Each structure stands twice: as C-alpha cells, then as structure tokens.
Tab-separated table of C-alpha atoms in Angstrom:
chain	number	residue	atom	x	y	z
D	1	UNK	CA	32.347	-59.320	-21.930
D	2	UNK	CA	35.597	-57.513	-22.706
D	3	UNK	CA	37.391	-57.277	-26.029
D	4	UNK	CA	41.102	-56.951	-26.785
D	5	UNK	CA	41.362	-53.800	-28.830
D	6	UNK	CA	43.199	-53.909	-32.140
D	7	UNK	CA	41.586	-51.161	-34.240
D	8	UNK	CA	38.648	-48.784	-34.435
D	9	UNK	CA	37.168	-50.895	-37.228
D	10	UNK	CA	37.205	-53.986	-35.010
D	11	UNK	CA	35.701	-52.054	-32.115
D	12	UNK	CA	32.816	-50.656	-34.177
D	13	UNK	CA	32.056	-54.027	-35.797
D	14	UNK	CA	32.061	-55.675	-32.363
D	15	UNK	CA	29.352	-53.436	-30.900
D	16	UNK	CA	26.565	-56.052	-31.254
D	17	UNK	CA	28.637	-58.584	-29.323
D	18	UNK	CA	29.510	-56.049	-26.620
D	19	UNK	CA	25.939	-54.787	-26.205
D	20	UNK	CA	23.953	-57.937	-26.968
D	21	UNK	CA	22.020	-56.225	-29.740
D	22	UNK	CA	22.607	-54.141	-32.867
D	23	UNK	CA	22.375	-50.467	-31.904
D	24	UNK	CA	20.853	-47.727	-34.001
D	25	UNK	CA	20.209	-44.027	-33.302
D	26	UNK	CA	22.674	-44.371	-30.447
D	27	UNK	CA	25.863	-42.964	-29.009
D	28	UNK	CA	28.007	-45.690	-27.484
D	29	UNK	CA	30.900	-44.611	-25.264
D	30	UNK	CA	33.535	-47.298	-24.718
D	31	UNK	CA	36.595	-47.175	-22.489
D	32	UNK	CA	39.923	-48.797	-23.285
D	33	UNK	CA	41.764	-50.088	-20.212
D	34	UNK	CA	45.539	-50.445	-20.046
D	35	UNK	CA	46.398	-53.764	-18.382
D	36	UNK	CA	49.547	-54.672	-16.468
D	37	UNK	CA	50.632	-57.061	-19.216
D	38	UNK	CA	50.610	-54.247	-21.767
D	39	UNK	CA	47.389	-55.298	-23.481
D	40	UNK	CA	44.448	-52.949	-23.984
D	41	UNK	CA	40.915	-54.255	-23.465
D	42	UNK	CA	37.469	-52.741	-23.405
D	43	UNK	CA	36.106	-51.621	-20.063
D	44	UNK	CA	32.830	-50.006	-19.044
D	45	UNK	CA	30.590	-48.738	-21.803
D	46	UNK	CA	27.403	-46.723	-22.008
D	47	UNK	CA	24.750	-46.553	-24.720
D	48	UNK	CA	22.726	-43.364	-25.004
D	49	UNK	CA	19.691	-42.828	-27.227
D	50	UNK	CA	20.420	-39.951	-29.578
D	51	UNK	CA	17.022	-38.495	-28.694
D	52	UNK	CA	18.321	-38.052	-25.112
D	53	UNK	CA	21.632	-36.532	-26.101
D	54	UNK	CA	20.614	-32.968	-26.943
D	55	UNK	CA	20.342	-30.981	-23.736
D	56	UNK	CA	21.471	-33.896	-21.545
D	57	UNK	CA	25.137	-34.276	-22.496
D	58	UNK	CA	26.360	-33.235	-19.051
D	59	UNK	CA	24.221	-35.802	-17.245
D	60	UNK	CA	25.168	-38.598	-19.681
D	61	UNK	CA	28.890	-37.927	-19.362
D	62	UNK	CA	28.715	-37.662	-15.556
D	63	UNK	CA	26.985	-41.042	-15.429
D	64	UNK	CA	29.635	-42.525	-17.716
D	65	UNK	CA	32.426	-41.017	-15.601
D	66	UNK	CA	31.025	-42.643	-12.448
D	67	UNK	CA	31.371	-46.031	-14.124
D	68	UNK	CA	35.089	-45.721	-14.763
D	69	UNK	CA	36.565	-42.879	-12.696
D	70	UNK	CA	38.793	-45.241	-10.697
D	71	UNK	CA	39.916	-47.421	-13.624
D	72	UNK	CA	43.113	-47.191	-15.739
D	73	UNK	CA	41.398	-45.686	-18.783
D	74	UNK	CA	43.798	-45.092	-21.641
D	75	UNK	CA	41.256	-43.671	-24.082
D	76	UNK	CA	37.551	-43.284	-24.784
D	77	UNK	CA	35.942	-43.997	-28.141
D	78	UNK	CA	32.459	-42.772	-28.888
D	79	UNK	CA	30.475	-44.296	-31.737
D	80	UNK	CA	27.490	-42.453	-33.187
D	81	UNK	CA	25.228	-44.882	-35.027
D	82	UNK	CA	22.827	-42.935	-37.200
D	83	UNK	CA	21.619	-43.390	-40.752
D	84	UNK	CA	22.819	-40.679	-43.132
D	85	UNK	CA	20.093	-38.184	-43.984
D	86	UNK	CA	19.693	-34.681	-45.281
D	87	UNK	CA	21.720	-33.338	-42.355
D	88	UNK	CA	24.806	-35.165	-43.564
D	89	UNK	CA	25.021	-34.053	-47.158
D	90	UNK	CA	28.299	-32.685	-48.388
D	91	UNK	CA	31.870	-33.864	-48.052
D	92	UNK	CA	33.212	-33.959	-44.523
D	93	UNK	CA	29.852	-33.186	-42.890
D	94	UNK	CA	28.828	-35.619	-40.136
D	95	UNK	CA	25.544	-35.656	-38.216
D	96	UNK	CA	25.051	-34.094	-34.781
D	97	UNK	CA	28.340	-32.206	-35.009
D	98	UNK	CA	27.423	-29.669	-32.310
D	99	UNK	CA	26.278	-32.344	-29.850
D	100	UNK	CA	29.351	-34.450	-30.522
D	101	UNK	CA	31.650	-31.482	-29.914
D	102	UNK	CA	29.866	-30.922	-26.598
D	103	UNK	CA	30.376	-34.587	-25.681
D	104	UNK	CA	34.095	-34.368	-26.469
D	105	UNK	CA	34.468	-31.200	-24.374
D	106	UNK	CA	32.590	-32.770	-21.458
D	107	UNK	CA	34.740	-35.915	-21.551
D	108	UNK	CA	37.934	-33.848	-21.589
D	109	UNK	CA	36.612	-31.767	-18.670
D	110	UNK	CA	36.205	-35.008	-16.700
D	111	UNK	CA	39.857	-35.862	-17.251
D	112	UNK	CA	39.691	-38.168	-20.274
D	113	UNK	CA	42.710	-36.999	-22.228
D	114	UNK	CA	42.493	-39.312	-25.262
D	115	UNK	CA	39.034	-39.064	-26.807
D	116	UNK	CA	37.782	-39.872	-30.277
D	117	UNK	CA	34.249	-40.024	-31.663
D	118	UNK	CA	33.301	-41.648	-34.930
D	119	UNK	CA	30.139	-41.892	-36.990
D	120	UNK	CA	28.814	-44.977	-38.743
D	121	UNK	CA	25.461	-45.120	-40.536
D	122	UNK	CA	24.780	-48.704	-39.465
D	123	UNK	CA	26.525	-51.656	-37.861
D	124	UNK	CA	26.614	-53.704	-41.035
D	125	UNK	CA	29.119	-55.203	-43.435
D	126	UNK	CA	30.432	-52.559	-45.837
D	127	UNK	CA	29.367	-49.572	-43.726
D	128	UNK	CA	32.017	-46.849	-43.539
D	129	UNK	CA	32.920	-45.110	-40.288
D	130	UNK	CA	34.543	-41.693	-40.129
D	131	UNK	CA	36.146	-39.820	-37.255
D	132	UNK	CA	34.672	-36.519	-36.117
D	133	UNK	CA	38.109	-35.313	-35.024
D	134	UNK	CA	39.903	-36.313	-38.224
D	135	UNK	CA	37.561	-36.947	-41.142
D	136	UNK	CA	40.435	-38.399	-43.159
D	137	UNK	CA	40.547	-41.281	-40.657
D	138	UNK	CA	38.034	-43.833	-41.821
D	139	UNK	CA	37.407	-47.544	-42.295
D	140	UNK	CA	34.956	-50.083	-43.663
D	141	UNK	CA	33.247	-52.626	-41.420
D	142	UNK	CA	33.532	-56.371	-41.929
D	143	UNK	CA	30.543	-58.614	-41.247
D	144	UNK	CA	29.794	-58.012	-37.529
D	145	UNK	CA	28.614	-61.617	-37.180
D	146	UNK	CA	32.034	-62.846	-38.319
D	147	UNK	CA	34.097	-60.952	-35.744
D	148	UNK	CA	36.045	-62.712	-33.016
D	149	UNK	CA	33.890	-60.918	-30.446
D	150	UNK	CA	30.703	-62.317	-31.995
D	151	UNK	CA	32.141	-65.828	-31.994
D	152	UNK	CA	33.162	-65.487	-28.354
D	153	UNK	CA	29.735	-64.111	-27.419
D	154	UNK	CA	27.900	-66.986	-29.082
D	155	UNK	CA	30.253	-69.524	-27.486
D	156	UNK	CA	29.553	-67.974	-24.082
D	157	UNK	CA	25.793	-68.263	-24.631
D	158	UNK	CA	25.080	-64.569	-25.131
D	159	UNK	CA	22.098	-63.557	-27.216
D	160	UNK	CA	22.799	-61.027	-29.974
D	161	UNK	CA	19.472	-59.557	-30.949
D	162	UNK	CA	18.538	-57.330	-33.859
D	163	UNK	CA	17.301	-54.691	-31.405
D	164	UNK	CA	17.272	-54.109	-27.668
D	165	UNK	CA	13.480	-54.350	-27.840
D	166	UNK	CA	13.871	-57.954	-28.983
D	167	UNK	CA	15.738	-58.776	-25.773
D	168	UNK	CA	13.149	-56.941	-23.709
D	169	UNK	CA	10.375	-58.870	-25.473
D	170	UNK	CA	11.651	-62.056	-23.804
D	171	UNK	CA	10.198	-60.563	-20.618
D	172	UNK	CA	6.605	-60.918	-21.775
D	173	UNK	CA	4.445	-62.641	-19.155
D	174	UNK	CA	1.693	-65.113	-19.900
D	175	UNK	CA	-1.855	-63.818	-20.148
D	176	UNK	CA	-3.086	-62.271	-16.918
D	177	UNK	CA	-5.926	-64.812	-16.373
D	178	UNK	CA	-3.399	-67.668	-16.412
D	179	UNK	CA	-1.098	-65.931	-13.941
D	180	UNK	CA	-4.002	-64.909	-11.719
D	181	UNK	CA	-5.189	-68.526	-11.556
D	182	UNK	CA	-1.724	-69.778	-10.649
D	183	UNK	CA	-0.893	-67.065	-8.130
D	184	UNK	CA	-2.720	-68.477	-5.065
D	185	UNK	CA	-1.208	-71.875	-5.821
D	186	UNK	CA	2.276	-70.355	-5.992
D	187	UNK	CA	1.625	-68.412	-2.776
D	188	UNK	CA	0.709	-71.655	-1.018
D	189	UNK	CA	3.805	-73.354	-2.457
D	190	UNK	CA	5.967	-70.511	-1.106
D	191	UNK	CA	4.603	-71.209	2.363
D	192	UNK	CA	5.555	-74.871	1.961
D	193	UNK	CA	9.036	-73.941	0.718
D	194	UNK	CA	9.542	-71.686	3.730
D	195	UNK	CA	8.693	-74.629	5.996
D	196	UNK	CA	11.137	-76.854	4.068
D	197	UNK	CA	13.954	-74.478	5.055
D	198	UNK	CA	13.861	-75.897	8.557
D	199	UNK	CA	13.907	-79.585	7.567
D	200	UNK	CA	17.162	-80.682	5.996
D	201	UNK	CA	15.670	-83.754	4.316
D	202	UNK	CA	12.854	-81.702	2.748
D	203	UNK	CA	15.367	-79.039	1.719
D	204	UNK	CA	17.538	-81.710	0.122
D	205	UNK	CA	14.632	-83.004	-1.974
D	206	UNK	CA	13.591	-79.484	-2.981
D	207	UNK	CA	17.115	-78.535	-4.061
D	208	UNK	CA	17.413	-81.798	-5.998
D	209	UNK	CA	14.274	-80.888	-7.957
D	210	UNK	CA	15.641	-77.443	-8.761
D	211	UNK	CA	19.079	-78.783	-9.731
D	212	UNK	CA	17.445	-81.302	-12.055
D	213	UNK	CA	15.312	-78.574	-13.641
D	214	UNK	CA	18.433	-76.467	-14.314
D	215	UNK	CA	20.145	-79.452	-15.962
D	216	UNK	CA	17.051	-80.076	-18.105
D	217	UNK	CA	16.940	-76.406	-19.116
D	218	UNK	CA	20.516	-76.795	-20.310
D	219	UNK	CA	19.118	-79.262	-22.867
D	220	UNK	CA	16.306	-76.904	-23.838
D	221	UNK	CA	13.707	-78.663	-21.688
D	222	UNK	CA	11.581	-76.298	-19.601
D	223	UNK	CA	8.829	-77.540	-17.251
D	224	UNK	CA	5.398	-77.826	-18.841
D	225	UNK	CA	3.475	-79.368	-15.967
D	226	UNK	CA	1.851	-76.618	-13.912
D	227	UNK	CA	2.633	-78.419	-10.667
D	228	UNK	CA	6.339	-78.322	-11.517
D	229	UNK	CA	6.163	-74.641	-12.491
D	230	UNK	CA	4.426	-73.785	-9.213
D	231	UNK	CA	6.905	-75.781	-7.137
D	232	UNK	CA	9.981	-74.322	-8.847
D	233	UNK	CA	8.681	-70.734	-8.764
D	234	UNK	CA	8.214	-71.091	-5.015
D	235	UNK	CA	11.697	-72.521	-4.573
D	236	UNK	CA	13.427	-69.646	-6.377
D	237	UNK	CA	11.227	-67.077	-4.608
D	238	UNK	CA	12.359	-68.139	-1.125
D	239	UNK	CA	15.645	-66.411	-0.371
D	240	UNK	CA	17.341	-69.358	1.362
D	241	UNK	CA	16.811	-71.658	-1.617
D	242	UNK	CA	17.491	-68.860	-4.109
D	243	UNK	CA	20.859	-68.181	-2.483
D	244	UNK	CA	21.729	-71.886	-2.498
D	245	UNK	CA	21.016	-72.092	-6.236
D	246	UNK	CA	23.210	-69.166	-7.313
D	247	UNK	CA	26.473	-71.150	-7.225
D	248	UNK	CA	26.750	-72.811	-10.625
D	249	UNK	CA	29.843	-74.272	-12.285
D	250	UNK	CA	29.977	-72.221	-15.506
D	251	UNK	CA	28.181	-69.819	-17.805
D	252	UNK	CA	26.427	-72.649	-19.613
D	253	UNK	CA	24.718	-73.648	-16.372
D	254	UNK	CA	23.980	-70.001	-15.526
D	255	UNK	CA	22.311	-69.476	-18.900
D	256	UNK	CA	20.233	-72.615	-18.351
D	257	UNK	CA	19.177	-71.397	-14.900
D	258	UNK	CA	18.411	-67.949	-16.307
D	259	UNK	CA	16.148	-69.428	-18.986
D	260	UNK	CA	14.437	-71.628	-16.411
D	261	UNK	CA	13.686	-68.770	-14.012
D	262	UNK	CA	12.525	-66.546	-16.890
D	263	UNK	CA	10.060	-69.323	-17.785
D	264	UNK	CA	8.842	-69.346	-14.169
D	265	UNK	CA	8.639	-65.534	-14.132
D	266	UNK	CA	6.294	-65.571	-17.122
D	267	UNK	CA	3.857	-67.657	-15.065
D	268	UNK	CA	4.024	-65.439	-11.971
D	269	UNK	CA	2.433	-62.257	-10.659
D	270	UNK	CA	3.832	-59.890	-8.052
D	271	UNK	CA	4.922	-60.228	-5.340
D	272	UNK	CA	6.584	-63.430	-6.609
D	273	UNK	CA	7.548	-62.081	-10.051
D	274	UNK	CA	9.782	-59.342	-8.608
D	275	UNK	CA	12.146	-61.687	-6.730
D	276	UNK	CA	12.277	-64.030	-9.733
D	277	UNK	CA	13.310	-61.110	-11.967
D	278	UNK	CA	16.146	-60.369	-9.547
D	279	UNK	CA	17.361	-63.975	-9.806
D	280	UNK	CA	17.356	-63.704	-13.604
D	281	UNK	CA	19.385	-60.488	-13.338
D	282	UNK	CA	21.961	-62.139	-11.079
D	283	UNK	CA	22.495	-65.069	-13.444
D	284	UNK	CA	22.788	-62.709	-16.437
D	285	UNK	CA	25.211	-60.457	-14.577
D	286	UNK	CA	27.400	-63.353	-13.443
D	287	UNK	CA	27.775	-64.563	-17.015
D	288	UNK	CA	28.660	-61.036	-18.173
D	289	UNK	CA	25.435	-60.053	-19.930
D	290	UNK	CA	24.813	-56.594	-18.490
D	291	UNK	CA	22.087	-55.749	-21.003
D	292	UNK	CA	19.855	-58.660	-19.990
D	293	UNK	CA	20.628	-58.007	-16.320
D	294	UNK	CA	19.441	-54.406	-16.659
D	295	UNK	CA	16.277	-55.458	-18.499
D	296	UNK	CA	15.522	-58.024	-15.784
D	297	UNK	CA	15.984	-55.387	-13.079
D	298	UNK	CA	13.343	-53.245	-14.794
D	299	UNK	CA	10.881	-55.937	-13.638
D	300	UNK	CA	12.373	-56.455	-10.176
D	301	UNK	CA	11.368	-54.899	-6.869
D	302	UNK	CA	13.863	-52.020	-6.391
D	303	UNK	CA	13.322	-52.207	-2.630
D	304	UNK	CA	14.721	-55.741	-2.552
D	305	UNK	CA	18.299	-55.542	-1.180
D	306	UNK	CA	19.782	-57.918	-3.762
D	307	UNK	CA	18.192	-55.967	-6.616
D	308	UNK	CA	19.508	-52.684	-5.225
D	309	UNK	CA	22.999	-54.103	-4.796
D	310	UNK	CA	23.054	-55.497	-8.316
D	311	UNK	CA	21.793	-52.214	-9.765
D	312	UNK	CA	24.623	-50.378	-8.014
D	313	UNK	CA	27.225	-52.810	-9.346
D	314	UNK	CA	25.899	-52.418	-12.881
D	315	UNK	CA	25.880	-48.624	-12.561
D	316	UNK	CA	29.508	-48.650	-11.484
D	317	UNK	CA	30.432	-51.337	-14.020
D	318	UNK	CA	31.795	-53.738	-11.389
D	319	UNK	CA	32.946	-56.768	-13.399
D	320	UNK	CA	31.445	-60.121	-12.361
D	321	UNK	CA	34.942	-61.450	-11.705
D	322	UNK	CA	35.213	-59.077	-8.743
D	323	UNK	CA	32.362	-60.730	-6.844
D	324	UNK	CA	32.206	-64.170	-8.435
D	325	UNK	CA	33.984	-65.879	-5.537
D	326	UNK	CA	31.841	-63.993	-3.004
D	327	UNK	CA	28.633	-65.220	-4.657
D	328	UNK	CA	29.960	-68.764	-4.999
D	329	UNK	CA	31.062	-68.958	-1.362
D	330	UNK	CA	27.875	-67.382	0.003
D	331	UNK	CA	25.761	-69.728	-2.120
D	332	UNK	CA	27.720	-72.775	-1.001
D	333	UNK	CA	27.272	-71.687	2.622
D	334	UNK	CA	23.522	-71.297	2.076
D	335	UNK	CA	23.300	-74.804	0.651
D	336	UNK	CA	25.290	-76.278	3.530
D	337	UNK	CA	23.024	-74.540	6.029
D	338	UNK	CA	19.896	-75.918	4.365
D	339	UNK	CA	21.271	-79.437	4.204
D	340	UNK	CA	22.810	-79.595	7.673
D	341	UNK	CA	21.001	-81.787	10.160
D	342	UNK	CA	20.188	-79.735	13.272
D	343	UNK	CA	21.992	-80.818	16.438
D	344	UNK	CA	20.112	-83.175	18.724
D	345	UNK	CA	19.595	-82.016	22.293
D	346	UNK	CA	21.215	-84.339	24.798
D	347	UNK	CA	19.247	-85.477	27.835
C-alpha cells in the first residue's frame, strides 16, 4: 500500500501498516514519489536487518536503487529502529552513527539528492525519533494503531503482526504424517483435474466448487472434510484452473482466496505445495501485501515461471496496479477456454 506523506512523524508511525508488522533492529528505507497532481506518496521501500548492515551497506543500497531507479523519487527517508542502549548515552549521540553515515553517502552516490535518516527506539506511542542529519529535528510518535495508514490497512484486509516471524508462522504445515497420508490422494486428484481440463462440463463443475470455497472462506469457513481439501488442492495445483481462479473482483475476495489456498498448502507436500505457495503469493501481491507475498515465495518452487516472474516484480517494486488488468484479462481468458464447448466435427 502507499501512503500520502504529511510528516516524518506520520511516516515513522505508519511503518507497521506499510510493512505488515512492527519492525525492530531494522533499517527501513522509504522513497517519496512526486505525483503529477502535486501530491507526494510513498513508493518502494526496503527493510534491512541491522545485523546485515555493517559491511554490506553497498549491496543493500544497490538493491534498493534497483527498486526505484526509474521512478520520480523526491526524497528518501531511512528509519533506524533500535532500542537505546549503552552505545547511545549522551546528548546528541545516536546508535550506529558510522554505518548510517555510510548509508547516506551511498544513497547520495546513487543519485538520491534529498536523504534523511532518523532513529527511533521503538515503533510505539510516545517514542521519540531524532534525525541523524539534524539532531534538533525530532518528534514524538502517536499510537501507530490509530494512524490513517493502519485504518486503511485493516480495511483492506492486511494483517499487521507484532513481528515478521508471526506472519511467517502462518506458513506452518500440518504434521508430516498427515501430509504424507494425503499426498497420494492429492496426486491422484491432480490427475483427475488435468483430465477435467478437456471437458467443459467437468471444468465448469470444478470451477464452481472452487468459487464456492472462496466465497465460504470470505465468511471464515475453510474446508474441514479431507475429500474437499484434496479436491481443492488439486484444482489450484493445475495451472489451467489456477489461472482461471486468479481473476477476483476485489481485495476482500483475494484475501479469502489467499486464506483458502494457505489452508490447502498446510495439508500438502511437494511437489504440490510449491505451486500452491505461488498462488498464495500472487493473491497477496495483487492486494498489495508484499511482505506476505515474499514469505509465500520462500516456500514456492523458484523454477516455476510464475514464481520467478512474481519475484522479479517484487524485487523491482512493480505496483500491482501495473499488471492488475493483465492478470484479470489472462484469467478471464483461461476461464473461457476451460468452459468453451469444443467444436463438433461436421460429417
């Protein structure tokens, strides 16, 4: 999601909404983009573990530059989130000063002319941020959960977790014996789904079952019957049906589909789990949740073309709006192809 920038205080307090979790021990680099209407909104951002910063500043900044080198960047704000400790005693002393100075120099060397970095001990109400470049410039954070960005994120169905690990923990599969027992059944169901591709009536019924499951997931109802789980996992694992199910009307439906496929993924082993993880990543990406999309891709098969394409788009911070119509049109075409009755040969 993007945020209309009004102040550094607002930007820092909005980090949980922008990232999907509350960062700590992190450097977050955020671009501000100048729009044609005169407004300034957030663009690509990058979060870097502070443990990776020392000795790797050049690599981190090069990666960040690749995300936004062709965008109208008006300024870059870096936010160091680190609890005050013995390194920060004394007036005007901020942590990691040498590393931060190196980051600023590297950003300027890449052509970013307006750069500021600030430190905040925590993303929490009452925490005070201070600028590295002008320590007299400071501010106090409001409640991050009460920001406009947080409200917009919740309304859009984003999850704001306490930590990134909490988001990653959603990708915890069922016990291996359960998945191993189901795997041959899912494999057999995939064979049946592949056959259904060629029969428009069978494809129609299969897509109806998947559409109904997505609607049910929108009401918090995920399949509990193993036969349904097996059938749906097979449907989303077959590329023709997967493609047909990517076109959804809004982010509410995409979140429902994402939760459904994550439920199916938990029941699956490779080679089925990899394609399902890619589907989850696509739904998350299309609704603007890059963090969940990246976590899902960690479980996907990197050799799968769709996974590779999505990874590239995330690396270069291609906004979903740029490809939304492409996905919608391709998905609609896939559905029409599945549901079209083959021509009858004339005698």
